[in-house]
Tab-separated table of C-alpha atoms in Angstrom:
chain	number	residue	atom	x	y	z
Y	111	UNK	CA	-98.183	25.308	74.590
Y	112	UNK	CA	-101.653	27.403	75.074
Y	113	UNK	CA	-100.726	30.611	73.711
Y	114	UNK	CA	-97.780	32.123	72.476
Y	115	UNK	CA	-97.409	35.174	74.470
Y	116	UNK	CA	-95.107	38.555	72.469
Y	117	UNK	CA	-92.150	40.376	74.665
Y	118	UNK	CA	-94.905	43.416	74.439
Y	119	UNK	CA	-97.821	41.510	76.086
Y	120	UNK	CA	-95.817	40.926	78.916
Y	121	UNK	CA	-94.448	44.160	79.570
Y	122	UNK	CA	-98.079	45.065	79.353
Y	123	UNK	CA	-99.943	42.553	81.913
Y	124	UNK	CA	-96.855	43.793	84.276
Y	125	UNK	CA	-98.042	47.748	83.896
Y	126	UNK	CA	-100.905	46.664	84.358
Y	127	UNK	CA	-100.539	44.761	87.222
Y	128	UNK	CA	-98.024	48.513	88.641
Y	129	UNK	CA	-101.327	50.151	87.648
Y	130	UNK	CA	-103.661	48.786	89.329
Y	131	UNK	CA	-101.482	47.738	92.249
Y	132	UNK	CA	-101.095	51.808	92.771
Y	133	UNK	CA	-104.820	52.263	92.111
Y	134	UNK	CA	-106.721	50.864	95.344
Y	135	UNK	CA	-109.342	54.008	94.505
Y	136	UNK	CA	-110.730	55.928	91.727
Y	137	UNK	CA	-108.840	58.449	93.492
Y	138	UNK	CA	-105.955	57.349	93.926
Y	139	UNK	CA	-106.125	55.881	90.134
Y	140	UNK	CA	-106.850	59.856	88.687
Y	141	UNK	CA	-103.608	60.780	90.093
Y	142	UNK	CA	-101.429	58.049	89.182
Y	143	UNK	CA	-102.898	58.144	85.446
Y	144	UNK	CA	-101.990	62.067	85.938
Y	145	UNK	CA	-98.312	60.744	87.659
Y	146	UNK	CA	-97.645	58.959	84.464
Y	147	UNK	CA	-99.015	61.866	81.284
Y	148	UNK	CA	-97.332	63.716	83.585
Y	149	UNK	CA	-94.168	62.134	83.929
Y	150	UNK	CA	-94.870	61.579	79.857
Y	151	UNK	CA	-94.465	65.851	78.789
Y	152	UNK	CA	-98.304	66.193	79.146
Y	153	UNK	CA	-99.419	69.807	81.423
Y	154	UNK	CA	-101.662	69.560	84.022
Y	155	UNK	CA	-104.862	71.735	84.149
Y	156	UNK	CA	-106.214	73.088	87.315
Y	157	UNK	CA	-110.528	73.493	86.410
Y	158	UNK	CA	-110.396	76.415	88.320
Y	159	UNK	CA	-107.805	78.137	85.982
Y	160	UNK	CA	-107.794	80.438	82.677
Y	161	UNK	CA	-106.503	77.661	80.256
Y	162	UNK	CA	-103.844	79.073	77.537
Y	163	UNK	CA	-103.769	75.747	75.070
Y	164	UNK	CA	-101.309	75.735	72.591
Y	165	UNK	CA	-101.728	74.145	69.254
Y	166	UNK	CA	-99.382	70.140	69.925
Y	167	UNK	CA	-99.531	70.580	73.472
Y	168	UNK	CA	-100.507	67.433	74.936
Y	169	UNK	CA	-102.690	68.418	78.453
Y	170	UNK	CA	-104.411	65.981	81.645
Y	171	UNK	CA	-106.375	67.404	84.275
Y	172	UNK	CA	-108.560	65.825	87.295
Y	173	UNK	CA	-111.861	66.137	88.827
Y	174	UNK	CA	-112.087	64.397	91.750
Y	175	UNK	CA	-111.889	60.310	90.772
Y	176	UNK	CA	-112.244	61.234	87.039
Y	177	UNK	CA	-109.113	61.814	85.248
Y	178	UNK	CA	-109.289	63.314	81.165
Y	179	UNK	CA	-106.009	64.107	78.777
Y	180	UNK	CA	-105.968	65.432	75.846
Y	181	UNK	CA	-103.419	65.994	72.688
Y	182	UNK	CA	-104.161	68.446	70.273
Y	183	UNK	CA	-103.237	67.838	66.540
Y	184	UNK	CA	-100.173	71.390	65.466
Y	185	UNK	CA	-103.089	73.177	62.430
Y	186	UNK	CA	-106.056	72.182	65.211
Y	187	UNK	CA	-109.105	74.894	64.489
Y	188	UNK	CA	-112.389	75.531	66.494
Y	189	UNK	CA	-114.501	72.901	64.015
Y	190	UNK	CA	-111.770	69.954	64.760
Y	191	UNK	CA	-112.849	66.747	66.152
Y	192	UNK	CA	-112.516	64.272	68.663
Y	193	UNK	CA	-110.905	61.441	69.332
Y	194	UNK	CA	-111.687	60.007	72.510
Y	195	UNK	CA	-111.174	56.616	74.048
Y	196	UNK	CA	-113.574	56.088	77.957
Y	197	UNK	CA	-113.092	53.789	80.891
Y	198	UNK	CA	-113.835	54.233	84.151
Y	199	UNK	CA	-111.855	54.818	87.587
Y	200	UNK	CA	-114.025	52.901	89.533
Y	201	UNK	CA	-115.004	49.439	91.186
Y	202	UNK	CA	-116.955	47.754	93.254
Y	203	UNK	CA	-117.179	47.032	96.329
Y	204	UNK	CA	-117.231	48.779	100.257
Y	205	UNK	CA	-117.422	52.013	101.017
Y	206	UNK	CA	-117.424	53.340	104.923
Y	207	UNK	CA	-120.270	55.269	106.460
Y	208	UNK	CA	-120.174	58.652	108.112
Y	209	UNK	CA	-119.315	56.700	111.679
Y	210	UNK	CA	-117.833	54.086	110.759
Y	211	UNK	CA	-115.776	52.279	114.374
Y	212	UNK	CA	-118.362	50.099	116.041
Y	213	UNK	CA	-117.569	47.039	117.808
Y	214	UNK	CA	-119.338	43.428	118.396
Y	215	UNK	CA	-119.822	40.731	121.347
Y	216	UNK	CA	-116.166	38.611	121.803
Y	217	UNK	CA	-114.354	42.385	121.895
Y	218	UNK	CA	-114.144	42.575	118.454
Y	219	UNK	CA	-113.712	45.735	116.348
Y	220	UNK	CA	-115.260	46.074	113.402
Y	221	UNK	CA	-116.493	48.622	110.350
Y	222	UNK	CA	-119.975	49.831	108.605
Y	223	UNK	CA	-119.515	50.249	105.898
Y	224	UNK	CA	-122.733	50.709	102.872
Y	225	UNK	CA	-122.194	48.054	99.741
Y	226	UNK	CA	-121.036	50.138	96.532
Y	227	UNK	CA	-122.381	49.126	93.155
Y	228	UNK	CA	-122.812	45.722	92.851
Y	229	UNK	CA	-119.820	43.376	93.894
Y	230	UNK	CA	-120.902	39.295	94.358
Y	231	UNK	CA	-120.235	39.563	98.064
Y	232	UNK	CA	-118.966	35.973	98.659
Y	233	UNK	CA	-115.649	36.518	97.256
Y	234	UNK	CA	-114.948	39.132	99.891
Y	235	UNK	CA	-114.962	37.282	102.630
Y	236	UNK	CA	-112.040	35.777	104.080
Y	237	UNK	CA	-109.607	38.265	101.865
Y	238	UNK	CA	-107.055	40.688	104.025
Y	239	UNK	CA	-108.422	44.788	103.010
Y	240	UNK	CA	-106.866	47.432	102.861
Y	241	UNK	CA	-108.902	51.714	103.062
Y	242	UNK	CA	-107.748	53.635	100.691
Y	243	UNK	CA	-108.795	56.807	99.651
Y	244	UNK	CA	-109.450	60.788	100.122
Y	245	UNK	CA	-109.760	62.658	103.217
Y	246	UNK	CA	-110.911	65.773	103.279
Y	247	UNK	CA	-109.568	68.908	106.017
Y	248	UNK	CA	-112.777	71.020	107.872
Y	249	UNK	CA	-110.261	74.271	106.104
Y	250	UNK	CA	-110.499	72.093	102.392
Y	251	UNK	CA	-107.545	69.599	102.377
Y	252	UNK	CA	-107.409	67.238	100.696
Y	253	UNK	CA	-105.127	63.734	101.575
Y	254	UNK	CA	-105.164	60.534	99.805
Y	255	UNK	CA	-105.032	57.574	102.312
Y	256	UNK	CA	-104.192	54.335	102.101
Y	257	UNK	CA	-103.558	51.848	104.535
Y	258	UNK	CA	-102.171	48.092	105.177
Y	259	UNK	CA	-103.414	45.493	105.194
Y	260	UNK	CA	-106.471	45.829	108.296
Y	261	UNK	CA	-109.779	44.428	108.094
Y	262	UNK	CA	-111.385	40.556	107.062
Y	263	UNK	CA	-115.299	39.936	106.706
Y	264	UNK	CA	-114.663	36.991	108.527
Y	265	UNK	CA	-116.835	33.511	106.259
Y	266	UNK	CA	-118.963	31.771	109.535
Y	267	UNK	CA	-117.645	28.229	109.972
Y	268	UNK	CA	-119.241	25.374	108.553
Y	269	UNK	CA	-119.682	23.766	111.471
Y	270	UNK	CA	-122.191	25.957	112.514
Y	271	UNK	CA	-124.011	26.753	108.969
Y	272	UNK	CA	-124.261	23.138	108.203
Y	273	UNK	CA	-126.300	24.494	104.628
Y	274	UNK	CA	-123.700	26.375	103.815
Y	275	UNK	CA	-122.568	24.546	100.638
Y	276	UNK	CA	-126.751	24.256	99.257
Y	277	UNK	CA	-126.889	28.195	99.110
Y	278	UNK	CA	-125.154	31.032	100.686
Y	279	UNK	CA	-127.115	34.121	101.366
Y	280	UNK	CA	-125.790	36.659	103.404
Y	281	UNK	CA	-127.338	39.467	104.347
Y	282	UNK	CA	-126.246	43.156	103.407
Y	283	UNK	CA	-125.656	44.687	106.860
Y	284	UNK	CA	-125.106	41.612	109.405
Y	285	UNK	CA	-122.933	39.529	107.670
Y	286	UNK	CA	-120.724	41.776	105.221
Y	287	UNK	CA	-119.079	43.472	108.386
Y	288	UNK	CA	-115.255	43.452	108.667
Y	289	UNK	CA	-113.345	43.128	111.373
Y	290	UNK	CA	-110.739	45.023	112.316
Y	291	UNK	CA	-109.577	44.592	115.370
Y	292	UNK	CA	-109.501	43.368	119.229
Y	293	UNK	CA	-109.741	45.382	122.336
Y	294	UNK	CA	-111.574	47.545	124.931
Y	295	UNK	CA	-114.823	49.468	122.400
Y	296	UNK	CA	-112.883	52.374	123.252
Y	297	UNK	CA	-109.387	52.698	121.458
Y	298	UNK	CA	-110.983	51.575	119.014
Y	299	UNK	CA	-110.731	54.407	116.663
Y	300	UNK	CA	-110.954	53.348	112.748
Y	301	UNK	CA	-110.393	57.110	112.110
Y	302	UNK	CA	-107.620	58.041	114.057
Y	303	UNK	CA	-105.834	55.386	111.760
Y	304	UNK	CA	-106.760	56.509	108.841
Y	305	UNK	CA	-105.568	59.970	109.765
Y	306	UNK	CA	-101.809	58.313	111.072
Y	307	UNK	CA	-101.579	57.439	107.871
Y	308	UNK	CA	-102.324	60.174	105.985
Y	309	UNK	CA	-100.089	62.193	109.005
Y	310	UNK	CA	-102.609	64.649	109.404
Y	311	UNK	CA	-104.723	65.470	112.869
Y	312	UNK	CA	-108.148	63.540	113.652
Y	313	UNK	CA	-109.718	66.043	114.929
Y	314	UNK	CA	-109.009	68.121	111.674
Y	315	UNK	CA	-111.220	65.607	110.059
Y	316	UNK	CA	-114.606	67.292	107.950
Y	317	UNK	CA	-115.151	63.946	105.531
Y	318	UNK	CA	-114.165	61.053	103.992
Y	319	UNK	CA	-114.637	58.705	101.416
Y	320	UNK	CA	-113.365	56.178	102.431
Y	321	UNK	CA	-113.214	52.394	100.132
Y	322	UNK	CA	-112.359	48.998	100.832
Y	323	UNK	CA	-109.625	46.892	98.207
Y	324	UNK	CA	-108.671	44.047	97.853
Y	325	UNK	CA	-104.536	43.935	98.921
Y	326	UNK	CA	-103.630	40.493	97.538
Y	327	UNK	CA	-101.359	41.570	94.599
Y	328	UNK	CA	-102.160	40.764	90.606
Y	329	UNK	CA	-100.329	38.244	89.277
Y	330	UNK	CA	-99.730	35.829	86.390
Y	331	UNK	CA	-100.288	31.623	86.475
Y	332	UNK	CA	-101.636	29.154	84.527
Y	333	UNK	CA	-99.833	27.569	81.531
Y	334	UNK	CA	-97.405	29.488	80.474
Y	335	UNK	CA	-98.404	32.253	82.764
Y	336	UNK	CA	-101.153	33.072	79.803
Y	337	UNK	CA	-103.979	34.101	82.541
Y	338	UNK	CA	-103.948	37.164	84.802
Y	339	UNK	CA	-105.879	37.896	88.169
Y	340	UNK	CA	-105.924	40.921	89.826
Y	341	UNK	CA	-108.977	43.163	92.014
Y	342	UNK	CA	-110.348	46.069	90.331
Y	343	UNK	CA	-109.696	44.681	86.593
Y	344	UNK	CA	-113.244	46.335	85.959
Y	345	UNK	CA	-112.738	48.972	85.114
Y	346	UNK	CA	-108.313	49.091	85.872
Y	347	UNK	CA	-107.953	47.342	82.419
Y	348	UNK	CA	-109.708	49.655	80.426
Y	349	UNK	CA	-108.470	52.949	82.038
Y	350	UNK	CA	-104.933	51.485	81.674
Y	351	UNK	CA	-105.188	50.791	78.344
Y	352	UNK	CA	-106.425	54.266	77.415
Y	353	UNK	CA	-103.749	55.631	79.598
Y	354	UNK	CA	-100.610	53.444	77.370
Y	355	UNK	CA	-102.759	55.060	73.943
Y	356	UNK	CA	-102.599	58.077	74.388
Y	357	UNK	CA	-99.159	58.745	75.938
Y	358	UNK	CA	-97.490	58.114	72.625
Y	359	UNK	CA	-99.714	59.089	69.845
Y	360	UNK	CA	-99.016	62.867	68.233
Y	361	UNK	CA	-102.609	63.335	66.166
Y	362	UNK	CA	-102.326	64.639	63.115
Y	363	UNK	CA	-105.911	65.409	62.449
Y	364	UNK	CA	-108.274	65.123	65.090
Y	365	UNK	CA	-108.006	66.086	69.032
Y	366	UNK	CA	-106.899	62.160	70.976
Y	367	UNK	CA	-108.436	62.137	74.345
Y	368	UNK	CA	-108.465	60.015	77.097
Y	369	UNK	CA	-111.094	60.506	79.561
Y	370	UNK	CA	-111.923	58.459	82.942
Y	371	UNK	CA	-114.288	58.569	85.195
Y	372	UNK	CA	-115.813	58.290	88.776
Y	373	UNK	CA	-119.467	55.905	89.830
Y	374	UNK	CA	-119.762	53.920	87.209
Y	375	UNK	CA	-120.590	51.255	89.348
Y	376	UNK	CA	-123.576	53.740	90.478
Y	377	UNK	CA	-125.351	55.134	87.744
Y	378	UNK	CA	-122.323	58.002	86.717
Y	379	UNK	CA	-125.078	60.516	88.443
Y	380	UNK	CA	-122.488	62.813	89.830
Y	381	UNK	CA	-120.030	65.734	89.247
Y	382	UNK	CA	-117.470	63.202	87.867
Y	383	UNK	CA	-119.226	60.909	86.512
Y	384	UNK	CA	-120.385	60.129	83.135
Y	385	UNK	CA	-123.690	61.468	82.890
Y	386	UNK	CA	-122.432	64.870	84.923
Y	387	UNK	CA	-121.055	67.745	82.979
Y	388	UNK	CA	-117.179	67.195	83.963
Y	389	UNK	CA	-117.186	66.409	80.293
Y	390	UNK	CA	-118.947	68.553	78.563
Y	391	UNK	CA	-117.282	71.347	79.471
Y	392	UNK	CA	-113.743	69.837	78.679
Y	393	UNK	CA	-114.349	69.384	74.786
Y	394	UNK	CA	-116.233	72.670	74.831
Y	395	UNK	CA	-112.654	74.722	76.794
Y	396	UNK	CA	-110.765	73.417	74.386
Y	397	UNK	CA	-112.764	73.901	71.405
Y	398	UNK	CA	-114.257	77.772	72.662
Y	399	UNK	CA	-110.022	78.014	73.274
Y	400	UNK	CA	-109.578	78.114	69.441
Y	401	UNK	CA	-112.615	80.047	68.478
Y	402	UNK	CA	-114.804	77.911	68.215
Y	403	UNK	CA	-118.797	79.245	68.282
Y	404	UNK	CA	-121.593	77.130	68.966
Y	405	UNK	CA	-121.924	76.209	65.398
Y	406	UNK	CA	-118.047	75.392	65.243
Y	407	UNK	CA	-118.719	72.957	68.091
Y	408	UNK	CA	-122.093	70.695	66.787
Y	409	UNK	CA	-120.013	70.918	63.693
Y	410	UNK	CA	-116.782	69.251	65.582
Y	411	UNK	CA	-119.140	66.931	67.495
Y	412	UNK	CA	-120.943	65.497	64.611
Y	413	UNK	CA	-117.899	64.293	63.114
Y	414	UNK	CA	-116.304	62.610	66.600
Y	415	UNK	CA	-115.829	58.846	67.934
Y	416	UNK	CA	-116.126	58.113	71.243
Y	417	UNK	CA	-115.176	54.405	72.192
Y	418	UNK	CA	-115.827	53.136	75.766
Y	419	UNK	CA	-114.118	50.752	77.364
Y	420	UNK	CA	-115.201	47.893	79.517
Y	421	UNK	CA	-114.837	44.261	80.383
Y	422	UNK	CA	-117.294	42.184	79.573
Y	423	UNK	CA	-118.411	38.072	79.980
Y	424	UNK	CA	-115.949	35.793	78.767
Y	425	UNK	CA	-117.927	32.273	77.478
Y	426	UNK	CA	-117.655	30.754	81.166
Y	427	UNK	CA	-117.001	26.899	80.795
Y	428	UNK	CA	-118.947	25.991	83.817
Y	429	UNK	CA	-121.878	28.079	82.837
Y	430	UNK	CA	-121.654	28.561	78.611
Y	431	UNK	CA	-125.514	27.952	78.949
Y	432	UNK	CA	-126.455	31.522	80.540
Y	433	UNK	CA	-124.214	33.227	77.140
Y	434	UNK	CA	-125.890	33.371	73.188
Y	435	UNK	CA	-125.679	30.345	71.640
Y	436	UNK	CA	-123.576	32.293	68.255
Y	437	UNK	CA	-122.007	34.895	69.802
Y	438	UNK	CA	-119.358	33.842	72.883
Y	439	UNK	CA	-116.551	35.361	73.629
Y	440	UNK	CA	-113.014	33.498	73.979
Y	441	UNK	CA	-110.485	34.964	76.905
Y	442	UNK	CA	-107.598	35.480	74.210
Y	443	UNK	CA	-109.518	36.216	70.942
Y	444	UNK	CA	-108.925	39.841	71.343
Y	445	UNK	CA	-111.224	42.385	72.699
Y	446	UNK	CA	-115.393	42.487	72.084
Y	447	UNK	CA	-117.102	44.925	70.091
Y	448	UNK	CA	-120.476	45.002	72.666
Y	449	UNK	CA	-124.331	45.100	70.737
Y	450	UNK	CA	-127.818	44.957	72.683
Y	451	UNK	CA	-130.869	45.982	69.869
Y	452	UNK	CA	-132.216	48.021	73.676
Y	453	UNK	CA	-129.242	50.602	72.942
Y	454	UNK	CA	-127.647	49.112	76.651
Y	455	UNK	CA	-124.796	49.093	74.796
Y	456	UNK	CA	-124.292	52.263	72.475
Y	457	UNK	CA	-122.886	50.487	69.283
Y	458	UNK	CA	-124.198	51.063	66.200
Y	459	UNK	CA	-123.581	49.968	62.729
Y	460	UNK	CA	-121.130	52.982	61.593
Y	461	UNK	CA	-119.690	52.502	65.416
Y	462	UNK	CA	-118.699	48.901	64.659
Y	463	UNK	CA	-117.233	49.926	61.083
Y	464	UNK	CA	-114.945	51.786	62.854
Y	465	UNK	CA	-114.016	49.875	65.679
Y	466	UNK	CA	-113.194	46.503	62.680
Y	467	UNK	CA	-110.705	49.362	60.082
Y	468	UNK	CA	-108.832	50.096	63.821
Y	469	UNK	CA	-108.472	46.718	64.640
Y	470	UNK	CA	-107.715	45.684	61.250
Y	471	UNK	CA	-105.477	48.508	60.924
Y	472	UNK	CA	-103.613	47.299	64.360
Y	473	UNK	CA	-103.457	43.820	63.380
Y	474	UNK	CA	-105.632	42.998	66.202
Y	475	UNK	CA	-108.236	40.031	66.425
Y	476	UNK	CA	-112.119	41.406	67.758
Y	477	UNK	CA	-114.756	39.251	68.296
Y	478	UNK	CA	-118.571	40.435	69.194
Y	479	UNK	CA	-120.821	39.988	72.196
Y	480	UNK	CA	-124.322	40.114	72.515
Y	481	UNK	CA	-126.017	38.742	75.689
Y	482	UNK	CA	-128.872	35.774	75.996
Y	483	UNK	CA	-132.126	37.043	75.450
Y	484	UNK	CA	-133.262	35.833	78.837
Y	485	UNK	CA	-130.615	37.248	80.646
Y	486	UNK	CA	-130.016	40.791	80.123
Y	487	UNK	CA	-127.089	42.791	80.117
Y	488	UNK	CA	-125.682	45.441	81.887
Y	489	UNK	CA	-124.846	48.771	80.940
Y	490	UNK	CA	-122.045	50.982	81.140
Y	491	UNK	CA	-120.982	55.138	80.377
Y	492	UNK	CA	-121.277	54.625	76.481
Y	493	UNK	CA	-125.303	55.292	76.097
Y	494	UNK	CA	-124.993	57.895	78.978
Y	495	UNK	CA	-121.850	59.816	77.177
Y	496	UNK	CA	-123.921	59.297	73.795
Y	497	UNK	CA	-126.616	60.946	75.228
Y	498	UNK	CA	-125.759	63.613	76.415
Y	499	UNK	CA	-122.706	64.411	74.502
Y	500	UNK	CA	-124.451	63.737	70.728
Y	501	UNK	CA	-121.422	62.032	70.186
Y	502	UNK	CA	-121.181	58.225	68.132
Y	503	UNK	CA	-120.356	55.548	70.362
Y	504	UNK	CA	-119.223	52.383	70.088
Y	505	UNK	CA	-118.692	50.370	73.297
Y	506	UNK	CA	-115.887	48.003	73.552
Y	507	UNK	CA	-113.979	46.051	76.380
Y	508	UNK	CA	-111.986	42.744	77.149
Y	509	UNK	CA	-113.671	39.438	77.928
Y	510	UNK	CA	-112.898	38.307	81.501
Y	511	UNK	CA	-114.914	36.050	84.293
Y	512	UNK	CA	-115.776	36.385	87.450
Y	513	UNK	CA	-117.279	39.958	86.959
Y	514	UNK	CA	-117.581	41.980	89.926
Y	515	UNK	CA	-115.593	39.382	92.527
Y	516	UNK	CA	-113.310	40.793	94.630
Y	517	UNK	CA	-110.609	39.578	92.287
Y	518	UNK	CA	-111.161	39.081	88.367
Y	519	UNK	CA	-109.416	37.154	85.620
Y	520	UNK	CA	-108.171	37.053	82.152
Y	521	UNK	CA	-105.689	36.220	79.435
Y	522	UNK	CA	-102.256	37.829	79.494
Y	523	UNK	CA	-103.124	39.007	75.932
Y	524	UNK	CA	-106.560	40.931	76.075
Y	525	UNK	CA	-105.220	43.702	78.132
Y	526	UNK	CA	-102.508	44.905	75.274
Y	527	UNK	CA	-104.748	44.184	72.465
Y	528	UNK	CA	-107.635	46.491	73.752
Y	529	UNK	CA	-105.079	48.738	73.897
Y	530	UNK	CA	-103.665	48.841	70.244
Y	531	UNK	CA	-106.453	48.715	69.133
Y	532	UNK	CA	-106.975	51.920	71.219
Y	533	UNK	CA	-104.487	53.234	69.805
Y	534	UNK	CA	-105.041	52.633	66.281
Y	535	UNK	CA	-108.325	54.710	67.089
Y	536	UNK	CA	-107.053	57.728	68.696
Y	537	UNK	CA	-103.994	57.892	65.325
Y	538	UNK	CA	-106.656	57.642	62.903
């Protein structure tokens, strides 16, 4: 027996798998989150409408690939603070270019796409990929689209590259173009395929935001089925954990909020990213609905807390030297508290105390992550949100292997632990 997996953890991982399957793009993830919340009693808000919010009400709003949900206490006031769990909906991979249909020698139909973020390119080779995202028509109507398995990036056979196992180097332009059909070049038209899937007229497509996603289903495996492999765990794992955490929260003294943003993998500096105005606008509109002044807003933010959750690095058994010698998060050991002296993570001592208290209250184990000094860490929405809003922010996550691979790996226990800890934060 490697791990004793509670039934609730099994149920959580099955639901995470279903959420990943429903979310091949950030647009699908935001809509799936909103759909689930609406089914649970959250009212859908439109940004262009006047908001009429009621004390004790629960609401959700979507901006493109981002989603924010919040639950108000019965005694909400102009200075009521927020308890926020944050994540992101996008994942590294590939995004279609304009004029995406191309052809190659041998009658192969291919696709033109850009690298999105920082994927492990080799992990995308020889996988059946779908295309998913949105089509925007000339009249402004928007349609979600998702194909079945359609494209594959074929690796060169070892017979044609005898040194490949000595070091694989992929040219991002020449070597990542997928194949998706055979035939006369005049017959190849990926936009027609996408239009057919969305049941729209291809001549009326005015713009596209379409990405690739692996079609292999998520699954548990290993001894006692204690491991979980899936595409897009970075960061649908945290998005799902926050979604589950807020679903049943009925706060008494704070405003509970779940916020998942698009475009983290490319810097967040967009209208729907964490560096954009969406989050601040929603926070301000909530307080304004209850008569808040600028002074009230400042007091609310000063007493608020934001838990920024993104996946982190479990110690890798084959590369232990890449980790700090003392802080080595283990899979199944609980969510991680991310700390960085240069504030690549936003955690400070007060935030760490808040997080540790919440984990203790939820009976959830927690562990710390800090980088090997010779290998600077990445960053998250945490420092971006803290800088923009001035709200105390703590960076946390779940330890995984193969981060930014087309298929990542975690423990069955840790996503459940994370969601319980988030629930404790929101309920405090």
